[in-house]
Amino acid sequence: MALTMIVLSDRDVRSLLPMADAIEIVENAMIAVSAGAANLPLRSVVDVGEPNRMGVMPGALLPGHGQTEACFGVKLVSLFPGNPDAGFSSHQGAIVLFEPEHGSAIAMMNAGLLTAIRTAAASAVATRALARPDSGTLAMIGAGEQAEHHLEAMLCVRPSIRHVRVAGRRRAKAEAFAAHAAERHPGVTIEVFDDVRSAVGSADLVCTVTSSSEPVLMGGWVAPGTHLNVVGASIPSKREIDEEMVARSRLFVDYRASTFAQAGEVIRAIESGRIGRDHVLAEIGEVLAGKAAGRGSADDITLYRSLGIAAQDLACAGHCWREARARGLGVEASLD
């Protein structure tokens, strides 16, 4: 039997994975993960010359628990923090998807855009489950690629947002983000702030999407009732928020195993004695499945610490593969 692999470009992924679809796909994947229907070894990180790294994220999704088909695969992704200054995404790489019957590779796709979409979709899933329904003001800390996707995702699940506050390391970049976002989202007021504390002071939602190694958001700065998506730091040596912010919050995560091994904010707070491991109240999949409580009151500060897991990539990649076959997209490469 002739074997073929579909190769999908960023343009294909953009067409095949709109944000609204990605949110539902990621939600089902997170429920499956927390139900034990996934095999997820921890991400391996390879130093390829400071500050650059390559991550290897293998995984397998099993059928059931909202998954239409089993699949397994691997994401190979390079993280080059200086790329945005050169006009490239900080995340580059590829996802290879395999089918479970014979173990054949069936698809390969660019990982950069898919990663950005699924990461924002995961934050949207947590926001829909944890944030106050009437949330009207969003603070975006960081003004890069993830900020753009996160704004779209937040508006998908909280159309009540009418004000966006942006704070970035470089004001010119934050202003460029604000101008572009205003064109894409008419009816939403977007304001640029020079400091994080002012931006988050009266926000209902906060998304931190920076590459900072040291905390940019402190625990005393957010008001009761705020929901936070902490997204940018993906290795133990980096932290976007301080220990006080972790301790003040009702803390939810994507996957406990990776949280305790790789979430620098949580690791530091445990090591300092500010919190115990039980401060992680639940995986978001447990909340979505009704197995754990989420927000308890309007005054709770809820925090979703997102690391990103291979299950999200595989679920989105599988969707792209099925849609590409149905719509005749991508390039077929013979494996003979």
CSV table of C-alpha atoms in Angstrom, one decimal:
chain,number,residue,atom,x,y,z
A,1,MET,CA,0.0,0.0,0.0
A,2,ALA,CA,1.3,3.4,-1.0
A,3,LEU,CA,1.8,5.7,2.0
A,4,THR,CA,1.4,9.5,1.8
A,5,MET,CA,1.9,12.3,4.3
A,6,ILE,CA,0.1,15.6,4.0
A,7,VAL,CA,2.3,18.6,4.6
A,8,LEU,CA,0.5,21.7,5.8
A,9,SER,CA,1.8,25.3,5.7
A,10,ASP,CA,1.0,28.1,8.1
A,11,ARG,CA,-1.5,29.4,5.5
A,12,ASP,CA,-3.2,26.0,5.6
A,13,VAL,CA,-3.3,25.9,9.4
A,14,ARG,CA,-4.7,29.4,9.5
A,15,SER,CA,-7.6,28.3,7.2
A,16,LEU,CA,-8.1,24.9,9.0
A,17,LEU,CA,-8.0,26.0,12.6
A,18,PRO,CA,-10.1,29.1,13.3
A,19,MET,CA,-10.0,30.2,17.0
A,20,ALA,CA,-13.6,29.3,17.8
A,21,ASP,CA,-12.9,25.8,16.6
A,22,ALA,CA,-9.6,25.6,18.5
A,23,ILE,CA,-11.2,26.5,21.7
A,24,GLU,CA,-13.7,23.6,21.5
A,25,ILE,CA,-10.9,21.2,20.4
A,26,VAL,CA,-8.6,22.2,23.3
A,27,GLU,CA,-11.4,22.0,25.8
A,28,ASN,CA,-12.1,18.4,24.8
A,29,ALA,CA,-8.4,17.6,24.9
A,30,MET,CA,-8.1,18.9,28.4
A,31,ILE,CA,-11.0,16.9,29.6
A,32,ALA,CA,-9.4,13.8,28.1
A,33,VAL,CA,-6.1,14.5,29.7
A,34,SER,CA,-7.6,14.8,33.2
A,35,ALA,CA,-9.6,11.7,32.6
A,36,GLY,CA,-6.4,9.7,31.9
A,37,ALA,CA,-6.9,9.4,28.2
A,38,ALA,CA,-3.5,10.6,27.2
A,39,ASN,CA,0.1,9.6,27.5
A,40,LEU,CA,2.2,12.8,28.0
A,41,PRO,CA,5.9,12.5,28.8
A,42,LEU,CA,7.4,15.7,30.1
A,43,ARG,CA,8.8,18.2,27.6
A,44,SER,CA,12.5,17.7,27.0
A,45,VAL,CA,14.5,20.9,26.5
A,46,VAL,CA,17.8,21.1,24.6
A,47,ASP,CA,20.2,24.0,24.9
A,48,VAL,CA,21.2,25.0,21.4
A,49,GLY,CA,23.1,28.1,22.4
A,50,GLU,CA,21.9,30.6,25.0
A,51,PRO,CA,19.3,32.0,25.1
A,52,ASN,CA,17.9,29.6,22.4
A,53,ARG,CA,16.4,26.2,23.1
A,54,MET,CA,14.7,23.4,21.4
A,55,GLY,CA,11.8,21.5,23.0
A,56,VAL,CA,10.7,18.0,22.2
A,57,MET,CA,7.1,17.2,23.1
A,58,PRO,CA,5.8,13.7,22.4
A,59,GLY,CA,2.4,12.4,23.3
A,60,ALA,CA,-0.6,10.2,22.5
A,61,LEU,CA,-4.3,10.7,22.7
A,62,LEU,CA,-6.6,7.7,23.3
A,63,PRO,CA,-10.1,7.4,22.0
A,64,GLY,CA,-13.1,8.5,24.1
A,65,HIS,CA,-13.6,11.4,26.5
A,66,GLY,CA,-14.5,13.7,23.6
A,67,GLN,CA,-11.7,12.5,21.3
A,68,THR,CA,-13.0,11.3,17.9
A,69,GLU,CA,-9.9,9.3,17.0
A,70,ALA,CA,-6.7,8.1,18.7
A,71,CYS,CA,-3.5,9.6,17.5
A,72,PHE,CA,0.1,10.1,18.6
A,73,GLY,CA,2.9,12.3,17.5
A,74,VAL,CA,5.6,14.8,18.5
A,75,LYS,CA,6.2,18.5,18.3
A,76,LEU,CA,9.7,19.7,17.7
A,77,VAL,CA,9.9,23.4,18.5
A,78,SER,CA,12.7,25.9,18.8
A,79,LEU,CA,12.4,28.9,21.1
A,80,PHE,CA,14.5,31.8,19.9
A,81,PRO,CA,13.6,34.9,22.1
A,82,GLY,CA,15.4,37.3,19.8
A,83,ASN,CA,13.4,36.3,16.7
A,84,PRO,CA,10.6,39.0,17.0
A,85,ASP,CA,13.3,41.7,16.6
A,86,ALA,CA,14.2,40.1,13.3
A,87,GLY,CA,10.7,39.8,12.1
A,88,PHE,CA,10.2,36.1,12.9
A,89,SER,CA,8.1,34.3,15.5
A,90,SER,CA,9.9,33.3,18.6
A,91,HIS,CA,8.5,29.7,18.2
A,92,GLN,CA,9.6,27.7,15.1
A,93,GLY,CA,9.2,24.0,14.5
A,94,ALA,CA,7.1,21.2,13.2
A,95,ILE,CA,4.5,18.7,14.3
A,96,VAL,CA,4.5,15.2,13.0
A,97,LEU,CA,1.3,13.2,13.4
A,98,PHE,CA,1.0,9.4,13.3
A,99,GLU,CA,-2.0,7.1,12.9
A,100,PRO,CA,-2.6,4.4,15.5
A,101,GLU,CA,-3.3,1.3,13.3
A,102,HIS,CA,0.1,0.8,11.6
A,103,GLY,CA,2.1,3.7,13.1
A,104,SER,CA,2.5,5.6,9.8
A,105,ALA,CA,3.3,9.3,9.7
A,106,ILE,CA,0.3,10.9,8.1
A,107,ALA,CA,0.9,14.6,8.5
A,108,MET,CA,3.5,17.2,9.1
A,109,MET,CA,2.7,20.9,9.7
A,110,ASN,CA,4.4,24.1,10.8
A,111,ALA,CA,4.3,24.3,14.6
A,112,GLY,CA,4.6,28.1,15.0
A,113,LEU,CA,1.1,29.2,14.2
A,114,LEU,CA,-0.6,26.1,15.6
A,115,THR,CA,1.2,26.6,18.9
A,116,ALA,CA,0.1,30.2,19.1
A,117,ILE,CA,-3.5,29.4,18.4
A,118,ARG,CA,-3.7,26.4,20.7
A,119,THR,CA,-2.0,28.4,23.5
A,120,ALA,CA,-4.5,31.2,23.3
A,121,ALA,CA,-7.4,28.7,22.9
A,122,ALA,CA,-6.3,27.0,26.2
A,123,SER,CA,-6.4,30.4,28.0
A,124,ALA,CA,-9.8,31.0,26.5
A,125,VAL,CA,-11.0,27.6,27.8
A,126,ALA,CA,-9.8,28.5,31.3
A,127,THR,CA,-11.3,32.0,31.1
A,128,ARG,CA,-14.7,30.7,30.1
A,129,ALA,CA,-14.6,28.3,33.1
A,130,LEU,CA,-13.2,30.7,35.7
A,131,ALA,CA,-13.6,34.4,34.9
A,132,ARG,CA,-16.6,36.4,35.9
A,133,PRO,CA,-19.2,36.4,33.1
A,134,ASP,CA,-19.5,40.2,33.1
A,135,SER,CA,-15.7,40.8,32.7
A,136,GLY,CA,-15.4,44.0,30.7
A,137,THR,CA,-11.7,45.1,31.0
A,138,LEU,CA,-8.8,43.0,29.8
A,139,ALA,CA,-5.1,43.8,30.6
A,140,MET,CA,-2.6,42.3,28.1
A,141,ILE,CA,1.0,42.2,29.5
A,142,GLY,CA,3.1,41.7,26.4
A,143,ALA,CA,2.5,42.9,22.9
A,144,GLY,CA,3.9,40.1,20.6
A,145,GLU,CA,2.3,37.3,18.6
A,146,GLN,CA,0.7,35.7,21.6
A,147,ALA,CA,-0.9,38.9,22.6
A,148,GLU,CA,-2.7,39.1,19.2
A,149,HIS,CA,-4.0,35.6,19.5
A,150,HIS,CA,-5.0,36.0,23.1
A,151,LEU,CA,-7.0,39.1,22.4
A,152,GLU,CA,-9.0,37.2,19.7
A,153,ALA,CA,-9.5,34.2,22.1
A,154,MET,CA,-10.6,36.4,25.0
A,155,LEU,CA,-13.2,38.1,22.9
A,156,CYS,CA,-14.5,34.7,21.7
A,157,VAL,CA,-15.4,33.7,25.2
A,158,ARG,CA,-16.0,37.1,26.8
A,159,PRO,CA,-17.7,39.3,24.2
A,160,SER,CA,-18.5,41.6,27.2
A,161,ILE,CA,-14.9,42.9,26.9
A,162,ARG,CA,-15.0,46.6,25.8
A,163,HIS,CA,-11.7,47.9,27.1
A,164,VAL,CA,-8.2,46.5,26.6
A,165,ARG,CA,-5.1,47.8,28.4
A,166,VAL,CA,-1.7,46.9,26.9
A,167,ALA,CA,1.6,47.1,28.6
A,168,GLY,CA,4.8,46.0,26.9
A,169,ARG,CA,8.6,46.3,27.4
A,170,ARG,CA,8.7,48.6,24.4
A,171,ARG,CA,6.1,51.3,24.0
A,172,ALA,CA,6.4,51.5,20.3
A,173,LYS,CA,5.6,47.8,19.9
A,174,ALA,CA,2.7,48.1,22.3
A,175,GLU,CA,1.4,51.1,20.2
A,176,ALA,CA,1.7,49.1,17.0
A,177,PHE,CA,-0.2,46.2,18.6
A,178,ALA,CA,-2.9,48.6,19.8
A,179,ALA,CA,-3.3,50.1,16.4
A,180,HIS,CA,-3.6,46.7,14.6
A,181,ALA,CA,-6.0,45.4,17.3
A,182,ALA,CA,-8.2,48.4,17.0
A,183,GLU,CA,-8.6,47.7,13.2
A,184,ARG,CA,-9.4,44.1,13.8
A,185,HIS,CA,-11.8,44.6,16.7
A,186,PRO,CA,-13.9,47.8,16.2
A,187,GLY,CA,-15.9,48.7,19.2
A,188,VAL,CA,-13.2,47.7,21.6
A,189,THR,CA,-11.2,50.6,23.2
A,190,ILE,CA,-7.5,49.8,23.4
A,191,GLU,CA,-5.2,51.9,25.6
A,192,VAL,CA,-1.4,51.6,26.0
A,193,PHE,CA,0.2,51.9,29.5
A,194,ASP,CA,3.8,52.5,30.4
A,195,ASP,CA,3.8,50.2,33.4
A,196,VAL,CA,2.2,46.9,34.3
A,197,ARG,CA,0.8,48.0,37.7
A,198,SER,CA,-1.4,50.8,36.1
A,199,ALA,CA,-2.6,48.4,33.4
A,200,VAL,CA,-3.8,45.7,35.7
A,201,GLY,CA,-5.2,47.9,38.5
A,202,SER,CA,-8.9,47.8,37.5
A,203,ALA,CA,-8.8,44.9,35.0
A,204,ASP,CA,-11.2,42.0,35.2
A,205,LEU,CA,-9.0,39.7,33.1
A,206,VAL,CA,-5.2,39.7,32.9
A,207,CYS,CA,-3.1,37.8,30.3
A,208,THR,CA,0.7,37.7,30.8
A,209,VAL,CA,2.3,36.7,27.5
A,210,THR,CA,5.9,37.8,28.0
A,211,SER,CA,9.3,36.2,27.7
A,212,SER,CA,10.5,37.7,31.0
A,213,SER,CA,12.8,35.7,33.3
A,214,GLU,CA,11.8,37.8,36.3
A,215,PRO,CA,8.3,38.6,37.6
A,216,VAL,CA,6.5,41.5,35.8
A,217,LEU,CA,3.3,41.2,37.8
A,218,MET,CA,3.2,41.4,41.6
A,219,GLY,CA,0.6,39.9,43.9
A,220,GLY,CA,-0.5,43.2,45.4
A,221,TRP,CA,-1.4,44.8,42.1
A,222,VAL,CA,-4.6,43.0,41.1
A,223,ALA,CA,-8.1,43.5,42.5
A,224,PRO,CA,-10.4,40.9,44.0
A,225,GLY,CA,-12.4,39.1,41.3
A,226,THR,CA,-9.7,39.2,38.7
A,227,HIS,CA,-8.9,36.2,36.5
A,228,LEU,CA,-5.3,35.7,35.3
A,229,ASN,CA,-3.9,33.6,32.5
A,230,VAL,CA,-0.1,33.3,33.0
A,231,VAL,CA,1.3,32.0,29.8
A,232,GLY,CA,4.7,33.2,28.8
A,233,ALA,CA,7.2,31.3,30.9
A,234,SER,CA,7.7,27.7,30.0
A,235,ILE,CA,10.9,26.6,31.8
A,236,PRO,CA,11.6,26.5,35.6
A,237,SER,CA,14.1,29.4,35.5
A,238,LYS,CA,11.5,31.9,34.2
A,239,ARG,CA,8.7,33.6,36.2
A,240,GLU,CA,6.1,36.1,35.1
A,241,ILE,CA,4.5,36.6,38.5
A,242,ASP,CA,5.8,36.7,42.1
A,243,GLU,CA,5.1,34.3,44.9
A,244,GLU,CA,2.5,36.6,46.5
A,245,MET,CA,0.4,36.5,43.3
A,246,VAL,CA,0.6,32.7,43.4
A,247,ALA,CA,-0.3,32.6,47.1
A,248,ARG,CA,-3.3,35.0,46.7
A,249,SER,CA,-5.0,33.0,43.9
A,250,ARG,CA,-7.1,30.0,43.4
A,251,LEU,CA,-4.7,28.2,41.3
A,252,PHE,CA,-5.5,25.9,38.3
A,253,VAL,CA,-3.2,24.3,35.8
A,254,ASP,CA,-3.2,22.3,32.6
A,255,TYR,CA,-1.3,19.3,33.8
A,256,ARG,CA,0.0,18.7,37.3
A,257,ALA,CA,3.0,16.7,36.3
A,258,SER,CA,4.4,19.4,34.1
A,259,THR,CA,3.4,22.2,36.6
A,260,PHE,CA,5.5,20.7,39.4
A,261,ALA,CA,8.4,20.1,37.1
A,262,GLN,CA,8.4,23.2,34.9
A,263,ALA,CA,6.3,26.1,36.2
A,264,GLY,CA,8.9,28.4,37.7
A,265,GLU,CA,6.3,30.5,39.7
A,266,VAL,CA,4.8,27.5,41.3
A,267,ILE,CA,8.1,25.7,42.0
A,268,ARG,CA,9.6,28.8,43.6
A,269,ALA,CA,6.5,29.4,45.8
A,270,ILE,CA,6.6,25.8,47.0
A,271,GLU,CA,10.3,25.9,47.7
A,272,SER,CA,10.0,29.1,49.7
A,273,GLY,CA,7.2,27.6,51.8
A,274,ARG,CA,4.5,30.1,50.7
A,275,ILE,CA,2.3,27.3,49.4
A,276,GLY,CA,2.1,23.6,49.4
A,277,ARG,CA,1.4,21.3,46.4
A,278,ASP,CA,-2.2,21.2,47.4
A,279,HIS,CA,-2.5,24.9,46.5
A,280,VAL,CA,-2.9,23.6,43.0
A,281,LEU,CA,-6.7,23.1,43.3
A,282,ALA,CA,-7.3,21.2,40.0
A,283,GLU,CA,-6.4,20.7,36.4
A,284,ILE,CA,-8.6,22.7,34.2
A,285,GLY,CA,-9.9,19.5,32.7
A,286,GLU,CA,-11.3,18.4,36.1
A,287,VAL,CA,-13.2,21.7,36.4
A,288,LEU,CA,-14.6,21.3,32.9
A,289,ALA,CA,-15.7,17.8,33.6
A,290,GLY,CA,-17.5,18.9,36.8
A,291,LYS,CA,-15.1,17.0,39.0
A,292,ALA,CA,-13.6,20.1,40.7
A,293,ALA,CA,-14.9,23.5,41.7
A,294,GLY,CA,-13.7,26.6,39.9
A,295,ARG,CA,-14.5,30.1,41.0
A,296,GLY,CA,-16.1,30.1,44.4
A,297,SER,CA,-17.2,33.8,44.6
A,298,ALA,CA,-17.1,37.0,42.7
A,299,ASP,CA,-14.2,38.2,44.8
A,300,ASP,CA,-11.9,35.2,44.1
A,301,ILE,CA,-8.7,35.8,42.2
A,302,THR,CA,-8.5,32.8,39.9
A,303,LEU,CA,-5.2,31.9,38.1
A,304,TYR,CA,-4.6,29.6,35.2
A,305,ARG,CA,-1.0,28.6,34.9
A,306,SER,CA,-0.5,27.5,31.4
A,307,LEU,CA,2.5,25.5,30.2
A,308,GLY,CA,1.1,24.0,27.1
A,309,ILE,CA,1.0,20.2,26.6
A,310,ALA,CA,1.4,17.9,23.7
A,311,ALA,CA,-2.3,16.8,23.9
A,312,GLN,CA,-3.4,20.3,22.8
A,313,ASP,CA,-1.0,20.2,19.8
A,314,LEU,CA,-2.1,16.7,18.8
A,315,ALA,CA,-5.8,17.4,19.1
A,316,CYS,CA,-5.4,20.5,16.9
A,317,ALA,CA,-3.1,18.8,14.5
A,318,GLY,CA,-5.5,15.9,14.1
A,319,HIS,CA,-8.3,18.3,13.4
A,320,CYS,CA,-6.2,20.1,10.8
A,321,TRP,CA,-5.3,16.7,9.1
A,322,ARG,CA,-9.0,15.6,8.9
A,323,GLU,CA,-10.1,19.0,7.6
A,324,ALA,CA,-7.3,19.1,5.1
A,325,ARG,CA,-8.2,15.7,3.7
A,326,ALA,CA,-11.9,16.8,3.4
A,327,ARG,CA,-11.0,20.1,1.7
A,328,GLY,CA,-8.1,19.0,-0.4
A,329,LEU,CA,-5.6,21.2,1.2
A,330,GLY,CA,-1.9,20.7,1.8
A,331,VAL,CA,0.8,18.9,-0.3
A,332,GLU,CA,0.9,15.1,-0.4
A,333,ALA,CA,4.4,13.6,-0.1
A,334,SER,CA,4.9,9.9,-0.9
A,335,LEU,CA,6.6,7.9,1.7
A,336,ASP,CA,7.6,5.1,-0.7
